[in-house]
XYZ file of C-alpha atoms in Angstrom:
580
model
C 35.206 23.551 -43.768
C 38.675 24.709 -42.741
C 40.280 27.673 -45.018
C 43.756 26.566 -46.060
C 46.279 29.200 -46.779
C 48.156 30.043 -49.889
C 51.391 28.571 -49.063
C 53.103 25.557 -50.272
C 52.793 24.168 -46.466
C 48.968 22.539 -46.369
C 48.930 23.342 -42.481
C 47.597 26.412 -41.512
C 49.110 28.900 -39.979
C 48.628 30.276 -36.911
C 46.465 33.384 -37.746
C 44.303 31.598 -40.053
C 43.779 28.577 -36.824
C 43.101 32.200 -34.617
C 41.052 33.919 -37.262
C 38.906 30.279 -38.232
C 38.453 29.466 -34.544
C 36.779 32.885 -33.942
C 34.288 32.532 -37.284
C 33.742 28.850 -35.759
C 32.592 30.452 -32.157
C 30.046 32.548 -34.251
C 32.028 36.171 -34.424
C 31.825 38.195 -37.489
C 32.638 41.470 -36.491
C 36.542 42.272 -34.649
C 37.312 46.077 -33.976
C 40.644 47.581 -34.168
C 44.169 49.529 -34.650
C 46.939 47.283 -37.691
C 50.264 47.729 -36.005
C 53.991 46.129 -36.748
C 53.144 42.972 -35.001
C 49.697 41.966 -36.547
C 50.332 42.709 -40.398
C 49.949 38.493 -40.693
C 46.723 38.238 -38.399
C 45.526 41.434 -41.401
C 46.430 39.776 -43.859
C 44.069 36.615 -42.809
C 41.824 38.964 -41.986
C 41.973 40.099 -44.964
C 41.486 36.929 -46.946
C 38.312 36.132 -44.685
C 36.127 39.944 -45.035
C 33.015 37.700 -46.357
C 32.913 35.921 -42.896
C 34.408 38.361 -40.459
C 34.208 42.023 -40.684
C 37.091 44.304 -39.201
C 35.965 47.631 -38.133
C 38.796 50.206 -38.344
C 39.154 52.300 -34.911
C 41.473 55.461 -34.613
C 42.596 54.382 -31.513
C 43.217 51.106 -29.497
C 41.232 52.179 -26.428
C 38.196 53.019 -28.842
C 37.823 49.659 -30.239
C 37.722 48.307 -26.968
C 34.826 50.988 -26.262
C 32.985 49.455 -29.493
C 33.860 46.274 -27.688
C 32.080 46.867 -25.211
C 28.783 48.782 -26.661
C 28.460 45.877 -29.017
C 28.345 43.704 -26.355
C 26.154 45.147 -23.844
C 23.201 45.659 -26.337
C 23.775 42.894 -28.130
C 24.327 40.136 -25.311
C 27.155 38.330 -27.533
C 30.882 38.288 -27.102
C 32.775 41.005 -29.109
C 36.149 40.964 -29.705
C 38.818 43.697 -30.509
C 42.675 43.386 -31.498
C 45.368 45.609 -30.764
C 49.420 44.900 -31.468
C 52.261 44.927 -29.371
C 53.533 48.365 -27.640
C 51.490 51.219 -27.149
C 48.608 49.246 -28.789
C 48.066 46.578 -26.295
C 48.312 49.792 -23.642
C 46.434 51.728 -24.648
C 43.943 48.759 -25.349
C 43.861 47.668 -21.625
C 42.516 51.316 -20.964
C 39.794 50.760 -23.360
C 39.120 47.745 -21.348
C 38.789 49.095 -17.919
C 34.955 50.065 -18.247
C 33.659 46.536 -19.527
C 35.495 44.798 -16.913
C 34.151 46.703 -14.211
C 30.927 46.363 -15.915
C 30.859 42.837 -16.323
C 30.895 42.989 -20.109
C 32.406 39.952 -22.036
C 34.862 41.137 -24.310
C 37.664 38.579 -26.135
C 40.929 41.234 -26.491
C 43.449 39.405 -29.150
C 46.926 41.396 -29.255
C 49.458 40.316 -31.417
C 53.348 40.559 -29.276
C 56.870 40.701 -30.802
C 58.857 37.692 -32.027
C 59.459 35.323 -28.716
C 63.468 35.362 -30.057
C 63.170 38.845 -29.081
C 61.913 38.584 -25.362
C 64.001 40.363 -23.150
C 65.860 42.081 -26.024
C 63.996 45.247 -25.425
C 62.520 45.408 -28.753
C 60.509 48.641 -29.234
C 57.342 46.909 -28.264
C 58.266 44.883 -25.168
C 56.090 44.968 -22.362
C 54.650 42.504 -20.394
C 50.893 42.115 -21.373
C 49.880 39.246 -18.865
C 50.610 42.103 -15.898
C 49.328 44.921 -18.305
C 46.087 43.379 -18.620
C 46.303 41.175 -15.318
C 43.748 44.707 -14.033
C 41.112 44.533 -16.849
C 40.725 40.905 -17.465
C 39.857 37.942 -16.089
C 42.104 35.399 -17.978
C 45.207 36.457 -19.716
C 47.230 33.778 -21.792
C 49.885 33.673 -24.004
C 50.063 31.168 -27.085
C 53.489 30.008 -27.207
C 52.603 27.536 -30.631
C 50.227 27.630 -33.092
C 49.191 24.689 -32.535
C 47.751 25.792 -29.323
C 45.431 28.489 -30.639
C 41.976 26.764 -31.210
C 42.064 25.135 -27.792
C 42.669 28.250 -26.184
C 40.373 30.784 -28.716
C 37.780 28.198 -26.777
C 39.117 28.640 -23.391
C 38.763 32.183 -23.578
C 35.344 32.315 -24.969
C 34.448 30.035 -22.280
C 36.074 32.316 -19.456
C 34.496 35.321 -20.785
C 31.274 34.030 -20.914
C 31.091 31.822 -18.206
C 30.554 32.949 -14.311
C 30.111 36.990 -14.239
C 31.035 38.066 -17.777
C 34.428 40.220 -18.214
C 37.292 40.199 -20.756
C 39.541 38.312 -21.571
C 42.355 38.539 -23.526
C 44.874 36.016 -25.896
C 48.305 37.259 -26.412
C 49.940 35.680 -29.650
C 53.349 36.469 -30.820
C 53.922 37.438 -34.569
C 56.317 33.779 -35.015
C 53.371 32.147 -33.903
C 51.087 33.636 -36.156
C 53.367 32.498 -39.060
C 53.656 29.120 -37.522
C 52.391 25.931 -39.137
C 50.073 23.279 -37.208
C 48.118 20.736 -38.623
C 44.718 21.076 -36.479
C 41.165 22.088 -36.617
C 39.763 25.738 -35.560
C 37.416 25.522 -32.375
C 34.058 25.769 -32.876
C 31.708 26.819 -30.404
C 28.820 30.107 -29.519
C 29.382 33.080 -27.799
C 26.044 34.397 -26.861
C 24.943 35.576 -23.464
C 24.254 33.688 -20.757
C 25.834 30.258 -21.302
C 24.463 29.042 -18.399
C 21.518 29.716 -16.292
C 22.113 28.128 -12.676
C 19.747 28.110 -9.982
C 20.067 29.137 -6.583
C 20.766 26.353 -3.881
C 17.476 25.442 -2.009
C 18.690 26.259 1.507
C 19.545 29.544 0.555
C 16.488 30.285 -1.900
C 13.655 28.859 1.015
C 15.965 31.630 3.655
C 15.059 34.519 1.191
C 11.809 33.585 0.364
C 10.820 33.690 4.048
C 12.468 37.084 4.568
C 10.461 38.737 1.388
C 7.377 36.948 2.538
C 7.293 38.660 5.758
C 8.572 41.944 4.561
C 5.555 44.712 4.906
C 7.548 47.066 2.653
C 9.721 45.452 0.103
C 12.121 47.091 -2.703
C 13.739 45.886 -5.461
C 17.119 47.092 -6.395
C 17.618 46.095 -10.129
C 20.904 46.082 -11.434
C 22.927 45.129 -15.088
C 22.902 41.958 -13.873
C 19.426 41.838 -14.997
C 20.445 42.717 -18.677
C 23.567 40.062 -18.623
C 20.901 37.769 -18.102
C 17.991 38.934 -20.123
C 15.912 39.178 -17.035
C 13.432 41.654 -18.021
C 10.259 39.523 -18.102
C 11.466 37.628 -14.985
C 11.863 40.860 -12.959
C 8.500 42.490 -14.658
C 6.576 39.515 -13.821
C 8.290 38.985 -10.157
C 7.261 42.380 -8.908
C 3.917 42.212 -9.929
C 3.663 38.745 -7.914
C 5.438 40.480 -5.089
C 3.710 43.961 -5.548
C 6.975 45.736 -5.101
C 8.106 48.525 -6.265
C 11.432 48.508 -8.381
C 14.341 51.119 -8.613
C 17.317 50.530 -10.743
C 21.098 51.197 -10.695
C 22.495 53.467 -13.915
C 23.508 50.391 -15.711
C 19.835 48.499 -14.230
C 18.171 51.463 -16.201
C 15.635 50.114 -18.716
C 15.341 46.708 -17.151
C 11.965 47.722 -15.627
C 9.546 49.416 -17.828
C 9.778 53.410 -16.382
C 5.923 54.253 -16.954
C 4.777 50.711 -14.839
C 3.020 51.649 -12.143
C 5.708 49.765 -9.306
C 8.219 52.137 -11.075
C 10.516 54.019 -8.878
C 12.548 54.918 -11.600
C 16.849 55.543 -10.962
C 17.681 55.384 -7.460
C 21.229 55.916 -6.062
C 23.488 58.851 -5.610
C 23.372 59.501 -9.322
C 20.328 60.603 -11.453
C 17.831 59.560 -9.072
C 14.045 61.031 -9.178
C 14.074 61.924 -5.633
C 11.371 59.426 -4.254
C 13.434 56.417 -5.193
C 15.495 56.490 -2.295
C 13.220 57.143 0.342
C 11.715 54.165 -0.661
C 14.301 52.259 0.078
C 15.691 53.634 2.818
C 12.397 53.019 4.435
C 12.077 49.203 3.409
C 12.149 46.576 5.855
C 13.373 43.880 2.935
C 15.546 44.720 -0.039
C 15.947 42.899 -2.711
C 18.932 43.561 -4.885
C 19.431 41.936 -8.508
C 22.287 41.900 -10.733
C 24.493 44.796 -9.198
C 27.681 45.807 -7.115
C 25.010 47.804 -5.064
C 28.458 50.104 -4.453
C 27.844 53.368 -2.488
C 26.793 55.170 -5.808
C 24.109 52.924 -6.645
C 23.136 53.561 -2.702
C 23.667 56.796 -2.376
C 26.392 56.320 0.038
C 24.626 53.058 1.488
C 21.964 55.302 2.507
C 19.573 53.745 0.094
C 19.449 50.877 1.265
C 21.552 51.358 4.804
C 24.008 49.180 5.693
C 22.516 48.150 9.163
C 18.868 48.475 8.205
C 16.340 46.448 6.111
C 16.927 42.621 5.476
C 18.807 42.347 2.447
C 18.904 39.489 -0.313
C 21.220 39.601 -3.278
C 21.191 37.833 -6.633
C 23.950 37.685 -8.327
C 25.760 35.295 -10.745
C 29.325 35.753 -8.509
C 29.431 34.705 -5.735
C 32.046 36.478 -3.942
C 29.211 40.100 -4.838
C 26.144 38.135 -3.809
C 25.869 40.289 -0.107
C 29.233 41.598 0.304
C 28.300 45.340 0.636
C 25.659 44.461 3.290
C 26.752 42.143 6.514
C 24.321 40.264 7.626
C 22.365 39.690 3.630
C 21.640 36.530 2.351
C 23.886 36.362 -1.167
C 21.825 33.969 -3.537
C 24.265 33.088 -6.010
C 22.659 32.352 -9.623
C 21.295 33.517 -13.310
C 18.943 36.507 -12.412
C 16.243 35.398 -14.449
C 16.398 31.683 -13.039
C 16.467 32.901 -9.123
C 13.688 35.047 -9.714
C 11.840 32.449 -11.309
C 12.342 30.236 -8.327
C 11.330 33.157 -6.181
C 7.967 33.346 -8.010
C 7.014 29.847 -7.833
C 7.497 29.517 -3.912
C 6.312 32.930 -2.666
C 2.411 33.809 -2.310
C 1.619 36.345 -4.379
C 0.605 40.172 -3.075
C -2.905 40.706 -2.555
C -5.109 43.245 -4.708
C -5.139 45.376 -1.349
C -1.747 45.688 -0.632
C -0.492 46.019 -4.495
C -3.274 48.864 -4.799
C -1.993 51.002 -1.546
C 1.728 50.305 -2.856
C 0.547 51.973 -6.561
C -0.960 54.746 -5.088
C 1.625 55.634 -2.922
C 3.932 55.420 -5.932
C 1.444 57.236 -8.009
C 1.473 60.245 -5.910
C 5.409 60.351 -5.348
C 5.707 60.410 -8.691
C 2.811 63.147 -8.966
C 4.699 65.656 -7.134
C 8.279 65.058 -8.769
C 6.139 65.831 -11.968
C 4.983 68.643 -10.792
C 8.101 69.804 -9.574
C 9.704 69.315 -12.753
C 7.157 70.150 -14.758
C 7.893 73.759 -15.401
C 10.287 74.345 -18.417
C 13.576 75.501 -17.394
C 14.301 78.686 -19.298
C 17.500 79.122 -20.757
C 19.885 80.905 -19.044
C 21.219 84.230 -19.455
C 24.150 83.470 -22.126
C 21.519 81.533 -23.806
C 22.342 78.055 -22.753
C 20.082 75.587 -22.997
C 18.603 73.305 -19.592
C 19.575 70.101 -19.841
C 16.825 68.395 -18.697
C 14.611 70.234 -21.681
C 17.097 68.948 -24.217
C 16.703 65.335 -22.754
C 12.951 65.838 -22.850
C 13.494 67.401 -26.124
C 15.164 64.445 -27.280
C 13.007 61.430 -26.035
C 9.887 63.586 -27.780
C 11.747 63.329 -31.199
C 13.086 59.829 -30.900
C 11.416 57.593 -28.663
C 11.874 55.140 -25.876
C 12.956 52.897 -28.307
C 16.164 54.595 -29.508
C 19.285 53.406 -28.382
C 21.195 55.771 -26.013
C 24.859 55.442 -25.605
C 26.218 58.751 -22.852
C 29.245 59.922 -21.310
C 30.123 60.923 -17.714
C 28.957 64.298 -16.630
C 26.077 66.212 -17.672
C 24.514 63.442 -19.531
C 24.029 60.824 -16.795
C 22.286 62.256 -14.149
C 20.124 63.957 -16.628
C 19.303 60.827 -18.936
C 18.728 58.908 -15.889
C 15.943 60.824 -14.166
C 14.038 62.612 -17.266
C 14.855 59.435 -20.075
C 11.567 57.307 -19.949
C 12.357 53.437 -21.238
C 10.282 50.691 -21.381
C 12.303 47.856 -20.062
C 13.045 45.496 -23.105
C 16.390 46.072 -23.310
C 19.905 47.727 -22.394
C 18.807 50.689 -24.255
C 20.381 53.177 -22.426
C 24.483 52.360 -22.004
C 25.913 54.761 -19.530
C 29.656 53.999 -18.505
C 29.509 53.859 -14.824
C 32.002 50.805 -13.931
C 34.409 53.373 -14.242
C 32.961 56.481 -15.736
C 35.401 56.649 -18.661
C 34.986 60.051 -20.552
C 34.604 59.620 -24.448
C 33.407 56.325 -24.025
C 30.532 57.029 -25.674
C 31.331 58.412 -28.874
C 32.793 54.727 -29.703
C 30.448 52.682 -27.513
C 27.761 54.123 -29.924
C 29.612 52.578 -33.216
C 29.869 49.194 -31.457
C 25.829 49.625 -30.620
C 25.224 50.635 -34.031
C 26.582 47.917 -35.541
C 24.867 45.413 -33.270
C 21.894 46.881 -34.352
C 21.694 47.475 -37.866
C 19.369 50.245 -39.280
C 18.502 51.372 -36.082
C 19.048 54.935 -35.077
C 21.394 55.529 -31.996
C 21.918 58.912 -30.060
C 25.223 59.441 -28.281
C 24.910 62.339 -26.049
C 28.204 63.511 -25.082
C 30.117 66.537 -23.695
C 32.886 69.103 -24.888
C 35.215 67.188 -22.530
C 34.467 63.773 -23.754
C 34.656 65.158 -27.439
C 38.730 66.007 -26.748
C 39.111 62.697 -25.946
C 37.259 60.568 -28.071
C 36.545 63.100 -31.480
C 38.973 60.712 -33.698
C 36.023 57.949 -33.855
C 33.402 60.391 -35.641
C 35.882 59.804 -38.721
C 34.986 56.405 -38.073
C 31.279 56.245 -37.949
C 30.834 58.769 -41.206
C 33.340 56.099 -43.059
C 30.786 53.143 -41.942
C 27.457 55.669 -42.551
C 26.139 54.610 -39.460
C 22.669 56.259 -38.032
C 24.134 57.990 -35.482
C 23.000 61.184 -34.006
C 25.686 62.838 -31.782
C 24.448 65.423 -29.369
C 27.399 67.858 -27.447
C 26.221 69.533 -24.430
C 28.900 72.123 -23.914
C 29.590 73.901 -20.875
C 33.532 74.528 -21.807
C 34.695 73.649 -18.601
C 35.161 70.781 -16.259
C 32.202 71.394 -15.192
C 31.693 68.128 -12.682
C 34.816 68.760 -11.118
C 34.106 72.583 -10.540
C 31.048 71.760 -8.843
C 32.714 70.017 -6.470
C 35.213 72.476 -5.895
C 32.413 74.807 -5.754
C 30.477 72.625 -2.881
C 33.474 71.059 -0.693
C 36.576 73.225 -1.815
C 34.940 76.813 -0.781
C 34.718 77.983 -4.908
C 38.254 77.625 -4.834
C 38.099 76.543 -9.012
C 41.501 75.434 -10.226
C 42.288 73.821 -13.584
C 38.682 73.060 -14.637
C 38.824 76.004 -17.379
C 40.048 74.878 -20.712
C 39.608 76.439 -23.666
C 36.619 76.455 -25.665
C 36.301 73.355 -28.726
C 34.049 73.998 -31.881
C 32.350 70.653 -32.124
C 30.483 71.816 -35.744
C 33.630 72.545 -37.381
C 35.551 69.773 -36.258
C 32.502 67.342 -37.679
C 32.343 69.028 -40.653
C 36.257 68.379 -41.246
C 35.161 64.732 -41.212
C 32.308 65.039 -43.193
C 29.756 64.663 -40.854
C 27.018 67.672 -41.099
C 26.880 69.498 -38.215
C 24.569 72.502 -36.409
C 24.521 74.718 -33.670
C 21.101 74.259 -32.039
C 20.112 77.507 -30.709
C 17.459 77.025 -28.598
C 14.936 73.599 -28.423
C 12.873 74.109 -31.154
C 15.768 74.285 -33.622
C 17.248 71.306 -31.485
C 14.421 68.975 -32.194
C 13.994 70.182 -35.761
C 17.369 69.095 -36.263
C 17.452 65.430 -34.005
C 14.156 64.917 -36.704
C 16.329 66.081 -39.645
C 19.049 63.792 -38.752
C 17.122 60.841 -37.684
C 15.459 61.307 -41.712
C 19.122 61.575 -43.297
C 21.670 58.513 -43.939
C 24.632 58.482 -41.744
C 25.859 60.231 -39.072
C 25.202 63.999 -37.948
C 26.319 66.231 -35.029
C 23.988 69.317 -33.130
C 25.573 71.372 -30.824
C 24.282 72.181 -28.190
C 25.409 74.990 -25.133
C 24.070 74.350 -21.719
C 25.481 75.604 -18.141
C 27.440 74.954 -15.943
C 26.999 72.511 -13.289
C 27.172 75.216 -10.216
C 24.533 77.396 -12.434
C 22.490 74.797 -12.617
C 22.721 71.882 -10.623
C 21.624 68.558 -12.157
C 20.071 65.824 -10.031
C 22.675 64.309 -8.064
C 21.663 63.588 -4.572
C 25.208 64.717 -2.588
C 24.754 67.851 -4.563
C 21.277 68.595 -3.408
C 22.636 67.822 0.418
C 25.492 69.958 0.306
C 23.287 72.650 -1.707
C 20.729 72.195 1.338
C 23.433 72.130 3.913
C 27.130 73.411 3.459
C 28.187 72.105 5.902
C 27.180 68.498 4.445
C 30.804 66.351 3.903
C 32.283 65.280 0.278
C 30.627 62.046 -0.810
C 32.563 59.257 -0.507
C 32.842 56.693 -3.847
């Protein structure tokens, strides 16, 4: 039943058509910033809190980082709001990451009166070229009448195809407008359709895998966008091929199976992961950009190498990286599906040498990483022990959002998951810093109850501290983890391995993350060394709300994290800069 305003006009108005159509597509949770040109779509907002919750960022670019970590986990549409101005700008920043992630996210931004266009109002700015970057649809609703129709549109375009953002621009006059029509109704889960791959293409694939002696799979977030897991579990045990994932791919192949090759890529990996598939003769890549990170600068797999087949729900990605691939263009878990049913399966033989071999790669990594790291003279703490650390206090089944830096490479080679889920929501479309600190609200609130760690750095913290205001407001289960090397440390490194240790600018000054959480009211520790660190994660993961450790670890240069350029260059100075 359609809400009718308080007004002596029985047509609703424009925000209620835009607020109603979004409750009819199944949305109850919008994040973001009030500003001069949305006070109307508030006060609707308002008026509707039993059916809709708004989530109050600190900043536009946040909420469209809660967007986003709502989203991912929770394989639904979310949708943020930002007004006019430096809202909607600072918005289409916030937007940046899930569009180059593939994560559907509906932006709404309110605009100034359309008798003001061209006035140059304090607001003005053109958001169809502002957001033309980060979206895939931008449209303006010039009456209300319009809105329902195109509320549905842009659900549609977000979901449909590869997923991205979207965003509907509606000026404040049209928000007060009258129009005598219905809200849109409709869902906005995840995928909304499943096609299959074409027959001509699927039976050329098929024969390439069948023939392949040593085949990989490359699993991407494509496989999560499509809830792929079983498919891709149950696929390489038919095949008997052993899987490595992209960053975002993490957890979409259980980590302790025994086809496991764990992260591959420049990025995080274990170290036998790209061997493997540099030495393939057949590749099969699922659900990612397969850019020259995920590759470790095409290395892994080469460009002019192994026989390639891509799945992938675009078809303009489906092979472009690799001349020469065959680009199956479908849902991941339906082209897999069709894979299974038309390819023998491996033999007991062959799947046994392939686990062995695996078995014993992995053997020696263990051992090689085995042996605690001790902390280091200043009494810094290894990274890799805290992650270890960490996982031993909360589980594989913890959510994990991280930010760029020390975090990723770490997470992704010493994080075990088991494959059920995007459970581990590292930013690497565009490798925003802060990212996390929001994207673990926006997971939190997707998941109710559940506890969510956000591992994050010093850096990140400058830019994104504002939002642990936010999640000690909401009491969400959040435990925030700052590895703090008070510099820039990524950036030193390379100056360190390509620029001759000339440092410059990567030295600011030191941040206090305990005494900026406790002027929010979040409790907050210095964790000393990893006993006291897991002490704490257990205290905080037994308390209600949110709570921040800090934690000191070194620098980059001091101790070099697993990042596969790095290791060259470390090997071999003379090794080039890696190319992105």
């Amino acid at each position: 039943m359609t809400h009718r305003p308080d007004t002596t006009d029985s047509a609703p108005t424009g925000a209620h058509l835009l607020v109603d159509s979004l409750i009819g597509h199944g949305i109850d949770t919008i994040f973001g910033v009030p500003g001069d040109t949305g006070v109307n779509l508030y006060d609707v907002l308002a008026s509707r809190k039993d059916r809709i919750r708004h989530v109050l960022a600190r900043d536009e670019r946040d909420s469209g980082y809660m967007a986003d970590g709502f989203a991912r986990t929770g394989r639904r549409l979310a949708v943020c709001e930002a007004s006019s101005g430096a809202g909607a700008v600072y918005l289409a920043s916030g937007l940046a990451e899930a569009f180059a992630s593939s994560i559907p996210v509906l932006a709404i931004t309110t605009d100034i009166h359309r008798s003001s266009r061209g006035s140059g109002a304090i607001t003005e700015i053109d958001q169809v070229k502002l957001f033309s970057a980060v979206t895939k649809w931008q449209k303006v609703a010039e009456r209300a009448e319009d809105i329902p129709a195109l509320v549905a549109e842009a659900v549609g375009a977000a979901l449909g195809g590869r997923p991205a953002p979207v965003v509907l621009i509606c000026p404040e006059d049209v928000l007060d407008e009258h129009a005598d029509v219905e809200p849109s109704r409709g869902r906005c889960v995840v995928p909304t359709d499943t096609p299959a791959a074409p027959a001509e293409t699927l039976t050329q694939a098929a024969e390439v895998l069948r023939r392949a002696q040593s085949p990989v799979i490359l699993a991407g977030g494509g496989v999560h966008a499509s809830g792929a897991w079983d498919e891709l579990r149950l696929f390489a045990e038919h095949l008997g091929a052993p899987v490595a994932t992209t960053i975002h791919g993490k957890s979409s192949f259980p980590e302790n199976h025994a086809l496991s090759l764990g992260v591959a890529g420049g990025n995080g990996s274990r170290g036998y992961a790209n061997p493997r598939l540099a030495e393939a003769d057949a590749v099969l890549i699922v659900g990612s950009r397969s850019n020259s990170t995920d590759t470790n600068g095409f290395t892994a797999p080469p460009q002019n190498g192994p026989a390639v087949v891509q799945i992938d729900i675009d078809e303009s990605r489906a092979g472009r990286n690799f001349p020469g691939g065959i680009g199956l263009v479908g849902d991941a878990a339906t082209v897999l599906r069709q894979l299974r049913e038309i390819l023998p399966s491996a033999s007991e033989g062959t799947v046994r040498n392939r686990t062995v071999e695996i078995a014993a790669a992995r053997h020696q990594w263990d051992e090689e990483t085995s042996v605690p790291l001790l902390p280091t003279e200043d009494g810094s703490l290894q990274p890799r022990e805290i992650v270890r650390t960490l996982h031993r206090a909360l589980g594989p089944d913890c959510w994990v959002a991280a930010d760029p830096g020390t975090p990723t490479p770490n997470l992704s080679a010493f994080w075990e998951t088991d494959g059920t889920a995007w459970r581990v929501v590292i930013p690497r479309g565009h490798g925003p810093m802060g990212y996390s600190i929001s994207a673990a609200i926006g997971i939190s609130l997707a998941h109710p109850g559940d506890r969510v760690l956000c591992l994050t750095t010093e850096g990140s913290l400058a830019m994104g501290v504002a939002d642990w205001e936010t999640a000690g407001r909401l009491r969400l289960p959040i435990t925030y983890v700052v590895l703090d090397n008070s510099s820039f440390a990524w950036i030193k490194m390379l100056q360190h391995l390509f620029m001759q240790r000339r440092y410059f600018q990567v030295d600011p000054g030191p941040i206090n993350p305990v005494l900026l959480a406790q002027g929010m009211g979040l409790p907050a520790s210095l964790a000393g060394d990893l006993d006291e660190l897991e002490l704490l994660v257990k205290q905080s993961a037994a308390t209600e709300g949110p709570s921040v450790i800090h934690v000191r670890v070194p620098e980059h240069k001091d101790s070099p994290p697993p990042v596969a350029p790095w290791q060259t260059a470390l090997a071999n100075p003379a090794a080039s800069r890696p190319v992105y």
